[in-house]
Amino acid sequence: THVKQLPTILHCAAKFGLKNLAIHLLQCSGAIWACKMKNMDGSDPAQIAERCGHKELKKIFEDFS
């Protein structure tokens, strides 16, 4: 179930508010794909960050997109 809720490391960073990790991951190949990927609930990393109260991280994801 965890894999379906957090299918990428970027989703994990969004959930736990790991801003530095997210910034690093956004510089890697595949970042565009991972940013758009939805989990089993239909949420992308920006939506997960918002739901978990990480507003600055949500903005970083939105600015990247």
Tab-separated table of N, CA, C and O in Angstrom:
chain	number	residue	atom	x	y	z
A	1	THR	N	0.821	-1.190	0.000
A	1	THR	CA	0.000	0.000	0.000
A	1	THR	C	0.868	1.259	0.000
A	1	THR	O	0.537	2.224	-0.668
A	2	HIS	N	1.985	1.263	0.722
A	2	HIS	CA	2.846	2.440	0.771
A	2	HIS	C	3.384	2.786	-0.610
A	2	HIS	O	3.488	3.963	-0.951
A	3	VAL	N	3.703	1.765	-1.400
A	3	VAL	CA	4.229	2.005	-2.735
A	3	VAL	C	3.178	2.691	-3.599
A	3	VAL	O	3.487	3.567	-4.399
A	4	LYS	N	1.922	2.344	-3.417
A	4	LYS	CA	0.852	2.956	-4.197
A	4	LYS	C	0.545	4.371	-3.710
A	4	LYS	O	0.132	5.221	-4.482
A	5	GLN	N	0.764	4.635	-2.412
A	5	GLN	CA	0.529	5.974	-1.873
A	5	GLN	C	1.689	6.905	-2.180
A	5	GLN	O	1.500	8.095	-2.396
A	6	LEU	N	2.897	6.372	-2.169
A	6	LEU	CA	4.106	7.158	-2.420
A	6	LEU	C	4.936	6.457	-3.510
A	6	LEU	O	5.970	5.855	-3.220
A	7	PRO	N	4.482	6.534	-4.780
A	7	PRO	CA	5.129	5.772	-5.846
A	7	PRO	C	6.524	6.248	-6.241
A	7	PRO	O	7.264	5.512	-6.893
A	8	THR	N	6.898	7.480	-5.865
A	8	THR	CA	8.250	7.957	-6.166
A	8	THR	C	8.841	8.613	-4.920
A	8	THR	O	8.120	8.950	-3.973
A	9	ILE	N	10.138	8.823	-4.958
A	9	ILE	CA	10.808	9.508	-3.843
A	9	ILE	C	10.294	10.947	-3.749
A	9	ILE	O	10.214	11.505	-2.660
A	10	LEU	N	9.925	11.522	-4.884
A	10	LEU	CA	9.389	12.883	-4.877
A	10	LEU	C	8.071	12.949	-4.102
A	10	LEU	O	7.831	13.891	-3.349
A	11	HIS	N	7.230	11.929	-4.247
A	11	HIS	CA	5.989	11.863	-3.473
A	11	HIS	C	6.299	11.754	-1.979
A	11	HIS	O	5.629	12.374	-1.150
A	12	CYS	N	7.305	10.987	-1.648
A	12	CYS	CA	7.724	10.816	-0.254
A	12	CYS	C	8.231	12.153	0.316
A	12	CYS	O	7.870	12.539	1.425
A	13	ALA	N	9.049	12.848	-0.468
A	13	ALA	CA	9.553	14.151	-0.032
A	13	ALA	C	8.402	15.123	0.190
A	13	ALA	O	8.412	15.903	1.154
A	14	ALA	N	7.394	15.057	-0.665
A	14	ALA	CA	6.227	15.931	-0.526
A	14	ALA	C	5.468	15.637	0.767
A	14	ALA	O	5.070	16.554	1.488
A	15	LYS	N	5.279	14.371	1.047
A	15	LYS	CA	4.516	13.993	2.248
A	15	LYS	C	5.212	14.427	3.535
A	15	LYS	O	4.576	14.921	4.462
A	16	PHE	N	6.521	14.254	3.576
A	16	PHE	CA	7.253	14.525	4.812
A	16	PHE	C	7.915	15.907	4.847
A	16	PHE	O	8.644	16.219	5.782
A	17	GLY	N	7.663	16.731	3.827
A	17	GLY	CA	8.182	18.099	3.828
A	17	GLY	C	9.681	18.184	3.672
A	17	GLY	O	10.307	19.108	4.196
A	18	LEU	N	10.253	17.272	2.918
A	18	LEU	CA	11.705	17.237	2.724
A	18	LEU	C	12.095	18.139	1.556
A	18	LEU	O	12.344	17.699	0.434
A	19	LYS	N	12.133	19.434	1.840
A	19	LYS	CA	12.333	20.449	0.815
A	19	LYS	C	13.660	20.285	0.070
A	19	LYS	O	13.686	20.327	-1.162
A	20	ASN	N	14.755	20.111	0.785
A	20	ASN	CA	16.061	19.988	0.133
A	20	ASN	C	16.127	18.760	-0.766
A	20	ASN	O	16.692	18.823	-1.864
A	21	LEU	N	15.558	17.660	-0.321
A	21	LEU	CA	15.521	16.455	-1.144
A	21	LEU	C	14.686	16.705	-2.392
A	21	LEU	O	15.090	16.343	-3.506
A	22	ALA	N	13.547	17.333	-2.243
A	22	ALA	CA	12.678	17.609	-3.389
A	22	ALA	C	13.388	18.499	-4.407
A	22	ALA	O	13.340	18.231	-5.612
A	23	ILE	N	14.052	19.539	-3.936
A	23	ILE	CA	14.783	20.433	-4.841
A	23	ILE	C	15.852	19.658	-5.600
A	23	ILE	O	16.026	19.831	-6.804
A	24	HIS	N	16.562	18.795	-4.908
A	24	HIS	CA	17.581	17.967	-5.562
A	24	HIS	C	16.944	17.048	-6.608
A	24	HIS	O	17.429	16.940	-7.737
A	25	LEU	N	15.848	16.397	-6.253
A	25	LEU	CA	15.188	15.467	-7.172
A	25	LEU	C	14.637	16.178	-8.405
A	25	LEU	O	14.614	15.600	-9.498
A	26	LEU	N	14.202	17.407	-8.252
A	26	LEU	CA	13.674	18.159	-9.384
A	26	LEU	C	14.751	18.505	-10.404
A	26	LEU	O	14.439	18.882	-11.529
A	27	GLN	N	16.017	18.350	-10.025
A	27	GLN	CA	17.127	18.607	-10.934
A	27	GLN	C	17.557	17.340	-11.680
A	27	GLN	O	18.408	17.405	-12.557
A	28	CYS	N	16.962	16.218	-11.345
A	28	CYS	CA	17.329	14.934	-11.939
A	28	CYS	C	16.465	14.631	-13.164
A	28	CYS	O	15.357	15.145	-13.296
A	29	SER	N	16.994	13.759	-14.025
A	29	SER	CA	16.186	13.347	-15.173
A	29	SER	C	14.975	12.580	-14.662
A	29	SER	O	15.037	11.896	-13.645
A	30	GLY	N	13.876	12.729	-15.325
A	30	GLY	CA	12.634	12.082	-14.911
A	30	GLY	C	11.811	12.915	-13.957
A	30	GLY	O	10.731	12.492	-13.536
A	31	ALA	N	12.289	14.107	-13.614
A	31	ALA	CA	11.568	14.948	-12.647
A	31	ALA	C	10.210	15.390	-13.176
A	31	ALA	O	9.230	15.429	-12.426
A	32	ILE	N	10.144	15.695	-14.446
A	32	ILE	CA	8.861	16.139	-15.021
A	32	ILE	C	7.843	15.011	-14.907
A	32	ILE	O	6.698	15.223	-14.500
A	33	TRP	N	8.258	13.821	-15.255
A	33	TRP	CA	7.384	12.643	-15.161
A	33	TRP	C	6.943	12.415	-13.719
A	33	TRP	O	5.763	12.216	-13.440
A	34	ALA	N	7.893	12.444	-12.788
A	34	ALA	CA	7.581	12.177	-11.377
A	34	ALA	C	6.663	13.250	-10.800
A	34	ALA	O	5.800	12.961	-9.969
A	35	CYS	N	6.829	14.491	-11.242
A	35	CYS	CA	5.995	15.600	-10.743
A	35	CYS	C	4.547	15.445	-11.191
A	35	CYS	O	3.642	15.895	-10.497
A	36	LYS	N	4.344	14.828	-12.334
A	36	LYS	CA	2.984	14.655	-12.868
A	36	LYS	C	2.344	13.339	-12.450
A	36	LYS	O	1.132	13.180	-12.579
A	37	MET	N	3.147	12.402	-11.949
A	37	MET	CA	2.638	11.081	-11.595
A	37	MET	C	1.674	11.166	-10.415
A	37	MET	O	1.938	11.842	-9.428
A	38	LYS	N	0.574	10.473	-10.536
A	38	LYS	CA	-0.443	10.457	-9.476
A	38	LYS	C	-0.331	9.167	-8.662
A	38	LYS	O	0.005	8.115	-9.203
A	39	ASN	N	-0.606	9.280	-7.382
A	39	ASN	CA	-0.619	8.089	-6.530
A	39	ASN	C	-1.989	7.420	-6.609
A	39	ASN	O	-2.857	7.845	-7.381
A	40	MET	N	-2.229	6.406	-5.805
A	40	MET	CA	-3.487	5.657	-5.867
A	40	MET	C	-4.702	6.510	-5.499
A	40	MET	O	-5.821	6.179	-5.854
A	41	ASP	N	-4.468	7.625	-4.819
A	41	ASP	CA	-5.554	8.536	-4.467
A	41	ASP	C	-5.764	9.603	-5.540
A	41	ASP	O	-6.622	10.463	-5.395
A	42	GLY	N	-4.926	9.578	-6.582
A	42	GLY	CA	-5.021	10.562	-7.657
A	42	GLY	C	-4.300	11.863	-7.359
A	42	GLY	O	-4.566	12.882	-7.988
A	43	SER	N	-3.358	11.833	-6.407
A	43	SER	CA	-2.638	13.044	-6.016
A	43	SER	C	-1.220	13.042	-6.563
A	43	SER	O	-0.513	12.036	-6.494
A	44	ASP	N	-0.806	14.193	-7.078
A	44	ASP	CA	0.581	14.358	-7.501
A	44	ASP	C	1.370	14.936	-6.311
A	44	ASP	O	0.781	15.254	-5.269
A	45	PRO	N	2.694	15.068	-6.420
A	45	PRO	CA	3.479	15.566	-5.282
A	45	PRO	C	3.024	16.935	-4.755
A	45	PRO	O	3.010	17.150	-3.537
A	46	ALA	N	2.634	17.852	-5.645
A	46	ALA	CA	2.176	19.178	-5.190
A	46	ALA	C	0.923	19.060	-4.335
A	46	ALA	O	0.796	19.726	-3.302
A	47	GLN	N	0.016	18.206	-4.744
A	47	GLN	CA	-1.227	18.016	-3.981
A	47	GLN	C	-0.952	17.353	-2.637
A	47	GLN	O	-1.579	17.690	-1.629
A	48	ILE	N	-0.008	16.424	-2.617
A	48	ILE	CA	0.367	15.771	-1.357
A	48	ILE	C	0.984	16.790	-0.406
A	48	ILE	O	0.643	16.840	0.781
A	49	ALA	N	1.895	17.617	-0.924
A	49	ALA	CA	2.538	18.638	-0.091
A	49	ALA	C	1.490	19.587	0.495
A	49	ALA	O	1.538	19.918	1.679
A	50	GLU	N	0.531	19.997	-0.325
A	50	GLU	CA	-0.523	20.892	0.147
A	50	GLU	C	-1.353	20.227	1.236
A	50	GLU	O	-1.622	20.823	2.279
A	51	ARG	N	-1.745	18.984	1.004
A	51	ARG	CA	-2.584	18.264	1.979
A	51	ARG	C	-1.856	18.075	3.311
A	51	ARG	O	-2.476	18.079	4.368
A	52	CYS	N	-0.537	17.952	3.257
A	52	CYS	CA	0.245	17.738	4.485
A	52	CYS	C	0.713	19.043	5.114
A	52	CYS	O	1.458	19.032	6.100
A	53	GLY	N	0.306	20.175	4.543
A	53	GLY	CA	0.620	21.467	5.147
A	53	GLY	C	1.972	22.045	4.779
A	53	GLY	O	2.441	22.976	5.435
A	54	HIS	N	2.595	21.545	3.723
A	54	HIS	CA	3.912	22.032	3.298
A	54	HIS	C	3.723	23.014	2.139
A	54	HIS	O	3.973	22.697	0.975
A	55	LYS	N	3.295	24.232	2.479
A	55	LYS	CA	2.919	25.231	1.476
A	55	LYS	C	4.101	25.662	0.611
A	55	LYS	O	3.969	25.837	-0.599
A	56	GLU	N	5.263	25.856	1.233
A	56	GLU	CA	6.440	26.274	0.470
A	56	GLU	C	6.842	25.191	-0.537
A	56	GLU	O	7.179	25.490	-1.676
A	57	LEU	N	6.772	23.958	-0.112
A	57	LEU	CA	7.112	22.839	-0.991
A	57	LEU	C	6.099	22.725	-2.133
A	57	LEU	O	6.467	22.490	-3.283
A	58	LYS	N	4.840	22.952	-1.839
A	58	LYS	CA	3.810	22.941	-2.888
A	58	LYS	C	4.129	23.989	-3.940
A	58	LYS	O	4.049	23.743	-5.138
A	59	LYS	N	4.535	25.182	-3.498
A	59	LYS	CA	4.880	26.250	-4.434
A	59	LYS	C	6.084	25.868	-5.279
A	59	LYS	O	6.125	26.163	-6.475
A	60	ILE	N	7.055	25.191	-4.684
A	60	ILE	CA	8.228	24.750	-5.446
A	60	ILE	C	7.798	23.802	-6.557
A	60	ILE	O	8.246	23.914	-7.697
A	61	PHE	N	6.927	22.859	-6.244
A	61	PHE	CA	6.429	21.924	-7.261
A	61	PHE	C	5.658	22.676	-8.343
A	61	PHE	O	5.813	22.385	-9.533
A	62	GLU	N	4.817	23.612	-7.957
A	62	GLU	CA	4.029	24.362	-8.932
A	62	GLU	C	4.919	25.204	-9.831
A	62	GLU	O	4.698	25.276	-11.045
A	63	ASP	N	5.927	25.838	-9.248
A	63	ASP	CA	6.851	26.653	-10.040
A	63	ASP	C	7.648	25.788	-11.017
A	63	ASP	O	7.954	26.223	-12.120
A	64	PHE	N	7.963	24.585	-10.611
A	64	PHE	CA	8.700	23.664	-11.482
A	64	PHE	C	7.838	23.263	-12.672
A	64	PHE	O	8.322	23.170	-13.795
A	65	SER	N	6.580	23.035	-12.417
A	65	SER	CA	5.663	22.611	-13.483
A	65	SER	C	5.391	23.780	-14.387
A	65	SER	O	5.125	23.722	-15.511
